[in-house]
PDB file of C-alpha atoms in Angstrom:
ATOM      1  CA  UNK A 185       3.992   8.764 -24.185  1.00  0.00           C
ATOM      2  CA  UNK A 186       3.806  12.220 -22.451  1.00  0.00           C
ATOM      3  CA  UNK A 187       4.275  12.117 -18.629  1.00  0.00           C
ATOM      4  CA  UNK A 188       1.920  13.765 -15.970  1.00  0.00           C
ATOM      5  CA  UNK A 189       2.166  17.554 -16.327  1.00  0.00           C
ATOM      6  CA  UNK A 190       1.788  19.919 -13.332  1.00  0.00           C
ATOM      7  CA  UNK A 191       2.014  23.680 -13.131  1.00  0.00           C
ATOM      8  CA  UNK A 192       3.279  25.980 -11.493  1.00  0.00           C
ATOM      9  CA  UNK A 193       6.554  24.293 -10.479  1.00  0.00           C
ATOM     10  CA  UNK A 194       6.974  26.699  -7.628  1.00  0.00           C
ATOM     11  CA  UNK A 195       4.765  28.976  -5.761  1.00  0.00           C
ATOM     12  CA  UNK A 196       5.292  31.338  -2.639  1.00  0.00           C
ATOM     13  CA  UNK A 197       2.474  32.848  -0.956  1.00  0.00           C
ATOM     14  CA  UNK A 198       1.602  34.466   2.381  1.00  0.00           C
ATOM     15  CA  UNK A 199      -0.495  32.875   5.044  1.00  0.00           C
ATOM     16  CA  UNK A 200      -4.190  33.285   4.669  1.00  0.00           C
ATOM     17  CA  UNK A 201      -3.851  33.693   0.828  1.00  0.00           C
ATOM     18  CA  UNK A 202      -5.123  31.367  -1.790  1.00  0.00           C
ATOM     19  CA  UNK A 203      -3.353  29.272  -4.205  1.00  0.00           C
ATOM     20  CA  UNK A 204      -4.338  26.841  -7.114  1.00  0.00           C
ATOM     21  CA  UNK A 205      -2.320  23.858  -8.669  1.00  0.00           C
ATOM     22  CA  UNK A 206      -3.107  22.246 -12.117  1.00  0.00           C
ATOM     23  CA  UNK A 207      -2.625  18.727 -13.256  1.00  0.00           C
ATOM     24  CA  UNK A 208      -2.853  17.140 -16.684  1.00  0.00           C
ATOM     25  CA  UNK A 209      -2.767  13.356 -16.338  1.00  0.00           C
ATOM     26  CA  UNK A 210      -1.429  10.806 -18.902  1.00  0.00           C
ATOM     27  CA  UNK A 211      -3.944  10.544 -21.857  1.00  0.00           C
ATOM     28  CA  UNK A 212      -6.272   7.858 -21.163  1.00  0.00           C
ATOM     29  CA  UNK A 213      -5.786   7.316 -17.466  1.00  0.00           C
ATOM     30  CA  UNK A 214      -9.123   7.113 -15.571  1.00  0.00           C
ATOM     31  CA  UNK A 215      -7.681   7.486 -12.103  1.00  0.00           C
ATOM     32  CA  UNK A 216      -6.038  10.703 -10.817  1.00  0.00           C
ATOM     33  CA  UNK A 217      -4.454  11.311  -7.458  1.00  0.00           C
ATOM     34  CA  UNK A 218      -3.245  14.353  -5.372  1.00  0.00           C
ATOM     35  CA  UNK A 219      -0.617  13.645  -2.754  1.00  0.00           C
ATOM     36  CA  UNK A 220       1.075  16.042  -0.266  1.00  0.00           C
ATOM     37  CA  UNK A 221       4.750  15.464   0.491  1.00  0.00           C
ATOM     38  CA  UNK A 222       6.082  17.412   3.378  1.00  0.00           C
ATOM     39  CA  UNK A 223       9.939  17.659   3.450  1.00  0.00           C
ATOM     40  CA  UNK A 224      11.643  14.530   4.653  1.00  0.00           C
ATOM     41  CA  UNK A 225       8.425  12.532   4.521  1.00  0.00           C
ATOM     42  CA  UNK A 226       6.603  10.064   2.117  1.00  0.00           C
ATOM     43  CA  UNK A 227       3.641  11.184   0.101  1.00  0.00           C
ATOM     44  CA  UNK A 228       0.342  11.203   1.854  1.00  0.00           C
ATOM     45  CA  UNK A 229      -2.762  10.906  -0.318  1.00  0.00           C
ATOM     46  CA  UNK A 230      -5.070  13.859  -0.446  1.00  0.00           C
ATOM     47  CA  UNK A 231      -7.889  12.984  -2.769  1.00  0.00           C
ATOM     48  CA  UNK A 232      -8.456  10.243  -5.417  1.00  0.00           C
ATOM     49  CA  UNK A 233     -10.523  10.691  -8.510  1.00  0.00           C
ATOM     50  CA  UNK A 234     -12.064   7.827 -10.809  1.00  0.00           C
ATOM     51  CA  UNK A 235     -12.901   9.743 -14.068  1.00  0.00           C
ATOM     52  CA  UNK A 236     -14.755  12.759 -12.361  1.00  0.00           C
ATOM     53  CA  UNK A 237     -15.906  11.262  -9.406  1.00  0.00           C
ATOM     54  CA  UNK A 238     -14.273  11.361  -6.028  1.00  0.00           C
ATOM     55  CA  UNK A 239     -13.280   7.892  -4.716  1.00  0.00           C
ATOM     56  CA  UNK A 240     -11.420   8.857  -1.564  1.00  0.00           C
ATOM     57  CA  UNK A 241     -10.960  12.258   0.084  1.00  0.00           C
ATOM     58  CA  UNK A 242     -10.854  11.178   3.646  1.00  0.00           C
ATOM     59  CA  UNK A 243      -7.509  12.977   4.264  1.00  0.00           C
ATOM     60  CA  UNK A 244      -8.399  16.084   2.497  1.00  0.00           C
ATOM     61  CA  UNK A 245      -8.787  19.028   4.979  1.00  0.00           C
ATOM     62  CA  UNK A 246     -12.100  20.083   3.493  1.00  0.00           C
ATOM     63  CA  UNK A 247     -12.332  23.298   5.501  1.00  0.00           C
ATOM     64  CA  UNK A 248      -9.470  24.673   3.267  1.00  0.00           C
ATOM     65  CA  UNK A 249      -8.733  22.415   0.629  1.00  0.00           C
ATOM     66  CA  UNK A 250     -10.780  21.687  -2.502  1.00  0.00           C
ATOM     67  CA  UNK A 251     -10.304  19.787  -5.798  1.00  0.00           C
ATOM     68  CA  UNK A 252     -12.129  19.025  -8.923  1.00  0.00           C
ATOM     69  CA  UNK A 253     -11.680  17.024 -12.024  1.00  0.00           C
ATOM     70  CA  UNK A 254     -14.056  18.460 -14.709  1.00  0.00           C
ATOM     71  CA  UNK A 255     -14.676  16.158 -17.583  1.00  0.00           C
ATOM     72  CA  UNK A 256     -12.532  13.471 -16.212  1.00  0.00           C
ATOM     73  CA  UNK A 257      -9.130  14.613 -17.427  1.00  0.00           C
ATOM     74  CA  UNK A 258      -7.497  17.849 -15.989  1.00  0.00           C
ATOM     75  CA  UNK A 259      -7.617  18.587 -12.331  1.00  0.00           C
ATOM     76  CA  UNK A 260      -7.143  21.494 -10.105  1.00  0.00           C
ATOM     77  CA  UNK A 261      -6.268  21.622  -6.281  1.00  0.00           C
ATOM     78  CA  UNK A 262      -7.089  24.733  -4.359  1.00  0.00           C
ATOM     79  CA  UNK A 263      -6.117  25.814  -0.913  1.00  0.00           C
ATOM     80  CA  UNK A 264      -7.962  28.662   0.781  1.00  0.00           C
ATOM     81  CA  UNK A 265      -6.880  30.110   3.088  1.00  0.00           C
ATOM     82  CA  UNK A 266      -3.404  28.802   3.273  1.00  0.00           C
ATOM     83  CA  UNK A 267      -1.626  27.965   6.584  1.00  0.00           C
ATOM     84  CA  UNK A 268       2.182  27.728   7.346  1.00  0.00           C
ATOM     85  CA  UNK A 269       1.798  24.031   7.733  1.00  0.00           C
ATOM     86  CA  UNK A 270       0.654  23.506   3.893  1.00  0.00           C
ATOM     87  CA  UNK A 271       4.302  24.211   2.830  1.00  0.00           C
ATOM     88  CA  UNK A 272       4.859  20.933   1.007  1.00  0.00           C
ATOM     89  CA  UNK A 273       5.376  19.618  -2.542  1.00  0.00           C
ATOM     90  CA  UNK A 274       1.937  18.805  -4.021  1.00  0.00           C
ATOM     91  CA  UNK A 275       2.203  15.687  -6.373  1.00  0.00           C
ATOM     92  CA  UNK A 276      -0.263  14.702  -9.155  1.00  0.00           C
ATOM     93  CA  UNK A 277      -0.393  11.030 -10.111  1.00  0.00           C
ATOM     94  CA  UNK A 278      -2.325   9.147 -12.484  1.00  0.00           C
ATOM     95  CA  UNK A 279      -3.030   5.428 -13.475  1.00  0.00           C
ATOM     96  CA  UNK A 280      -4.832   3.625 -16.071  1.00  0.00           C
ATOM     97  CA  UNK A 281      -7.367   1.808 -13.838  1.00  0.00           C
ATOM     98  CA  UNK A 282      -8.621   1.940 -10.118  1.00  0.00           C
ATOM     99  CA  UNK A 283      -7.063  -1.253  -9.372  1.00  0.00           C
ATOM    100  CA  UNK A 284      -3.693  -3.248 -10.187  1.00  0.00           C
ATOM    101  CA  UNK A 285      -2.330  -0.286 -12.183  1.00  0.00           C
ATOM    102  CA  UNK A 286       0.891   1.493 -11.383  1.00  0.00           C
ATOM    103  CA  UNK A 287       0.978   5.259 -10.340  1.00  0.00           C
ATOM    104  CA  UNK A 288       2.769   7.583 -12.653  1.00  0.00           C
ATOM    105  CA  UNK A 289       3.712  10.817 -10.757  1.00  0.00           C
ATOM    106  CA  UNK A 290       4.318  14.492 -12.049  1.00  0.00           C
ATOM    107  CA  UNK A 291       7.255  16.489 -10.832  1.00  0.00           C
ATOM    108  CA  UNK A 292       5.122  18.496  -8.333  1.00  0.00           C
ATOM    109  CA  UNK A 293       4.433  21.919  -7.225  1.00  0.00           C
ATOM    110  CA  UNK A 294       6.731  23.189  -4.546  1.00  0.00           C
ATOM    111  CA  UNK A 295       4.433  25.493  -2.077  1.00  0.00           C
ATOM    112  CA  UNK A 296       6.010  27.735   0.537  1.00  0.00           C
ATOM    113  CA  UNK A 297       3.787  29.793   2.797  1.00  0.00           C
ATOM    114  CA  UNK A 298       5.438  32.446   4.551  1.00  0.00           C
TER     115      UNK A 298
ATOM    116  CA  UNK B 636      -5.681   2.200   8.137  1.00  0.00           C
ATOM    117  CA  UNK B 637      -2.434   0.920   6.643  1.00  0.00           C
ATOM    118  CA  UNK B 638       0.948   1.954   8.254  1.00  0.00           C
ATOM    119  CA  UNK B 639       4.100   1.484   6.489  1.00  0.00           C
ATOM    120  CA  UNK B 640       7.530   1.802   8.424  1.00  0.00           C
ATOM    121  CA  UNK B 641      10.763   1.963   6.392  1.00  0.00           C
ATOM    122  CA  UNK B 642      14.481   1.455   7.610  1.00  0.00           C
ATOM    123  CA  UNK B 643      17.060   3.017   7.463  1.00  0.00           C
ATOM    124  CA  UNK B 644      16.407   6.493   6.952  1.00  0.00           C
ATOM    125  CA  UNK B 645      19.744   7.094   5.457  1.00  0.00           C
ATOM    126  CA  UNK B 646      22.162   4.649   3.788  1.00  0.00           C
ATOM    127  CA  UNK B 647      25.513   5.445   2.597  1.00  0.00           C
ATOM    128  CA  UNK B 648      27.452   2.593   0.575  1.00  0.00           C
ATOM    129  CA  UNK B 649      30.648   2.471  -1.794  1.00  0.00           C
ATOM    130  CA  UNK B 650      30.163   2.143  -5.520  1.00  0.00           C
ATOM    131  CA  UNK B 651      29.865  -1.752  -6.127  1.00  0.00           C
ATOM    132  CA  UNK B 652      28.387  -2.725  -2.788  1.00  0.00           C
ATOM    133  CA  UNK B 653      24.909  -3.923  -2.278  1.00  0.00           C
ATOM    134  CA  UNK B 654      22.116  -1.710  -0.596  1.00  0.00           C
ATOM    135  CA  UNK B 655      19.316  -3.137   1.424  1.00  0.00           C
ATOM    136  CA  UNK B 656      16.172  -1.345   2.326  1.00  0.00           C
ATOM    137  CA  UNK B 657      13.435  -2.753   4.610  1.00  0.00           C
ATOM    138  CA  UNK B 658       9.686  -2.122   5.259  1.00  0.00           C
ATOM    139  CA  UNK B 659       6.878  -3.543   7.233  1.00  0.00           C
ATOM    140  CA  UNK B 660       3.305  -3.110   6.917  1.00  0.00           C
ATOM    141  CA  UNK B 661       0.336  -3.337   9.199  1.00  0.00           C
ATOM    142  CA  UNK B 662      -2.565  -4.444   7.039  1.00  0.00           C
ATOM    143  CA  UNK B 663      -2.627  -8.057   6.350  1.00  0.00           C
ATOM    144  CA  UNK B 664      -5.006  -7.359   3.441  1.00  0.00           C
ATOM    145  CA  UNK B 665      -2.408  -5.402   1.610  1.00  0.00           C
ATOM    146  CA  UNK B 666      -1.386  -7.191  -1.585  1.00  0.00           C
ATOM    147  CA  UNK B 667       0.636  -4.771  -3.733  1.00  0.00           C
ATOM    148  CA  UNK B 668       4.071  -3.563  -2.760  1.00  0.00           C
ATOM    149  CA  UNK B 669       5.689  -0.933  -5.188  1.00  0.00           C
ATOM    150  CA  UNK B 670       9.089   0.921  -4.851  1.00  0.00           C
ATOM    151  CA  UNK B 671       9.847   4.177  -5.855  1.00  0.00           C
ATOM    152  CA  UNK B 672      12.920   6.304  -6.595  1.00  0.00           C
ATOM    153  CA  UNK B 673      12.769   9.976  -6.251  1.00  0.00           C
ATOM    154  CA  UNK B 674      15.573  12.240  -7.554  1.00  0.00           C
ATOM    155  CA  UNK B 675      15.876  15.816  -6.294  1.00  0.00           C
ATOM    156  CA  UNK B 676      13.206  18.070  -7.899  1.00  0.00           C
ATOM    157  CA  UNK B 677      11.306  15.111  -9.493  1.00  0.00           C
ATOM    158  CA  UNK B 678       8.395  13.159  -8.713  1.00  0.00           C
ATOM    159  CA  UNK B 679       8.516   9.581  -7.581  1.00  0.00           C
ATOM    160  CA  UNK B 680       9.273   6.925 -10.130  1.00  0.00           C
ATOM    161  CA  UNK B 681       8.296   3.296 -10.108  1.00  0.00           C
ATOM    162  CA  UNK B 682      11.192   1.063 -10.130  1.00  0.00           C
ATOM    163  CA  UNK B 683       9.803  -2.406  -9.203  1.00  0.00           C
ATOM    164  CA  UNK B 684       6.659  -3.730  -7.634  1.00  0.00           C
ATOM    165  CA  UNK B 685       5.574  -7.074  -6.312  1.00  0.00           C
ATOM    166  CA  UNK B 686       2.157  -8.480  -5.595  1.00  0.00           C
ATOM    167  CA  UNK B 687       1.414 -10.920  -2.752  1.00  0.00           C
ATOM    168  CA  UNK B 688       1.350 -14.069  -4.752  1.00  0.00           C
ATOM    169  CA  UNK B 689       5.008 -13.729  -5.530  1.00  0.00           C
ATOM    170  CA  UNK B 690       7.796 -14.070  -3.028  1.00  0.00           C
ATOM    171  CA  UNK B 691      10.585 -12.443  -4.988  1.00  0.00           C
ATOM    172  CA  UNK B 692      11.056 -10.333  -8.224  1.00  0.00           C
ATOM    173  CA  UNK B 693      14.078  -9.347  -9.954  1.00  0.00           C
ATOM    174  CA  UNK B 694      14.832  -6.805 -12.530  1.00  0.00           C
ATOM    175  CA  UNK B 695      18.581  -6.498 -13.433  1.00  0.00           C
ATOM    176  CA  UNK B 696      20.459  -5.071 -10.426  1.00  0.00           C
ATOM    177  CA  UNK B 697      17.316  -4.516  -8.420  1.00  0.00           C
ATOM    178  CA  UNK B 698      15.182  -7.211  -6.543  1.00  0.00           C
ATOM    179  CA  UNK B 699      12.446  -7.185  -4.061  1.00  0.00           C
ATOM    180  CA  UNK B 700      11.432  -9.871  -1.530  1.00  0.00           C
ATOM    181  CA  UNK B 701       8.077 -10.368   0.311  1.00  0.00           C
ATOM    182  CA  UNK B 702       7.480 -12.233   3.587  1.00  0.00           C
ATOM    183  CA  UNK B 703       3.820 -12.136   4.034  1.00  0.00           C
ATOM    184  CA  UNK B 704       3.663 -13.925   7.167  1.00  0.00           C
ATOM    185  CA  UNK B 705       5.984 -11.490   8.947  1.00  0.00           C
ATOM    186  CA  UNK B 706       4.493  -8.538   6.895  1.00  0.00           C
ATOM    187  CA  UNK B 707       7.613  -7.112   5.524  1.00  0.00           C
ATOM    188  CA  UNK B 708       9.244  -6.544   2.296  1.00  0.00           C
ATOM    189  CA  UNK B 709      12.714  -5.457   1.100  1.00  0.00           C
ATOM    190  CA  UNK B 710      14.498  -3.667  -1.678  1.00  0.00           C
ATOM    191  CA  UNK B 711      17.890  -5.008  -2.746  1.00  0.00           C
ATOM    192  CA  UNK B 712      20.362  -3.202  -5.125  1.00  0.00           C
ATOM    193  CA  UNK B 713      23.432  -4.852  -6.182  1.00  0.00           C
ATOM    194  CA  UNK B 714      26.574  -3.375  -7.698  1.00  0.00           C
ATOM    195  CA  UNK B 715      25.560   0.078  -6.833  1.00  0.00           C
ATOM    196  CA  UNK B 716      26.279   3.022  -9.100  1.00  0.00           C
ATOM    197  CA  UNK B 717      26.570   6.817  -8.176  1.00  0.00           C
ATOM    198  CA  UNK B 718      23.390   7.396 -10.332  1.00  0.00           C
ATOM    199  CA  UNK B 719      21.560   5.079  -7.759  1.00  0.00           C
ATOM    200  CA  UNK B 720      21.764   7.905  -5.214  1.00  0.00           C
ATOM    201  CA  UNK B 721      18.377   9.089  -4.341  1.00  0.00           C
ATOM    202  CA  UNK B 722      15.393   8.741  -1.962  1.00  0.00           C
ATOM    203  CA  UNK B 723      13.797   5.564  -2.148  1.00  0.00           C
ATOM    204  CA  UNK B 724      10.090   4.924  -0.938  1.00  0.00           C
ATOM    205  CA  UNK B 725       8.276   1.653  -0.314  1.00  0.00           C
ATOM    206  CA  UNK B 726       4.512   1.497  -0.422  1.00  0.00           C
ATOM    207  CA  UNK B 727       1.634  -0.844   0.173  1.00  0.00           C
ATOM    208  CA  UNK B 728      -2.001  -1.048  -0.963  1.00  0.00           C
ATOM    209  CA  UNK B 729      -4.843  -3.388  -1.095  1.00  0.00           C
ATOM    210  CA  UNK B 730      -5.391  -3.371  -4.800  1.00  0.00           C
ATOM    211  CA  UNK B 731      -8.809  -4.399  -5.346  1.00  0.00           C
ATOM    212  CA  UNK B 732     -10.086  -3.827  -1.824  1.00  0.00           C
ATOM    213  CA  UNK B 733     -12.339  -1.040  -0.222  1.00  0.00           C
ATOM    214  CA  UNK B 734      -9.289   1.211  -0.087  1.00  0.00           C
ATOM    215  CA  UNK B 735      -9.531   1.426  -3.768  1.00  0.00           C
ATOM    216  CA  UNK B 736      -5.826   0.771  -4.394  1.00  0.00           C
ATOM    217  CA  UNK B 737      -4.767   3.673  -2.208  1.00  0.00           C
ATOM    218  CA  UNK B 738      -0.999   3.632  -1.786  1.00  0.00           C
ATOM    219  CA  UNK B 739       0.406   4.172   1.813  1.00  0.00           C
ATOM    220  CA  UNK B 740       4.092   5.306   1.579  1.00  0.00           C
ATOM    221  CA  UNK B 741       7.017   4.677   4.078  1.00  0.00           C
ATOM    222  CA  UNK B 742       9.160   7.630   5.149  1.00  0.00           C
ATOM    223  CA  UNK B 743      11.813   7.199   2.743  1.00  0.00           C
ATOM    224  CA  UNK B 744      15.520   6.208   2.651  1.00  0.00           C
ATOM    225  CA  UNK B 745      18.248   8.636   1.477  1.00  0.00           C
ATOM    226  CA  UNK B 746      20.725   6.335  -0.390  1.00  0.00           C
ATOM    227  CA  UNK B 747      24.198   7.780  -1.144  1.00  0.00           C
ATOM    228  CA  UNK B 748      26.525   5.757  -3.343  1.00  0.00           C
ATOM    229  CA  UNK B 749      30.207   7.087  -2.907  1.00  0.00           C
ATOM    230  CA  UNK B 750      32.208   6.840  -6.081  1.00  0.00           C
TER     231      UNK B 750
END
């Protein structure tokens, strides 16, 4: 089966600019996650979708970050305006079900904010 | 919320030796504990997982043990090979609880296997 696809792989922007990341989960996976991984740390959950509804966005900085999952398949994560501390790898993951289902990660988008 | 501590942060072994990585968790309701391997430039890949109704699980050279009373779990890699070199993450979640299966990750262990 095809894995989780993410684009772009790399992005460099200046602070206060905006950026968007795209994710296509594994076919048939109902649950989609966006994680932020700062260099040297473990991934941290930003937002979790079940189909096209938000399950958990408690750690999403909503003043600058937004995400959507239209039609319950692809998802986009947007940052506007970006700050220096947003430099990180943004990982998308999907799983078949909300519970008791392993997460499959994409290779991520490395964002550098200068 | 859940907090996962992972040790050591770096681990260097000779090829053929064993490697052990340890994690502790804070939420006694956590019941699912996966381990992920992350290679440079790639996303984390699941290598083994264990649920709270099991004390130990093994898959070839990899094994995981869980001590629910002490709230800690460990990854054991035997007969290490250079291709085992990567960053390893433990994680914990309450699969089925109100946290909706949210995974909380440890800080990672950089494993280096010297030929």
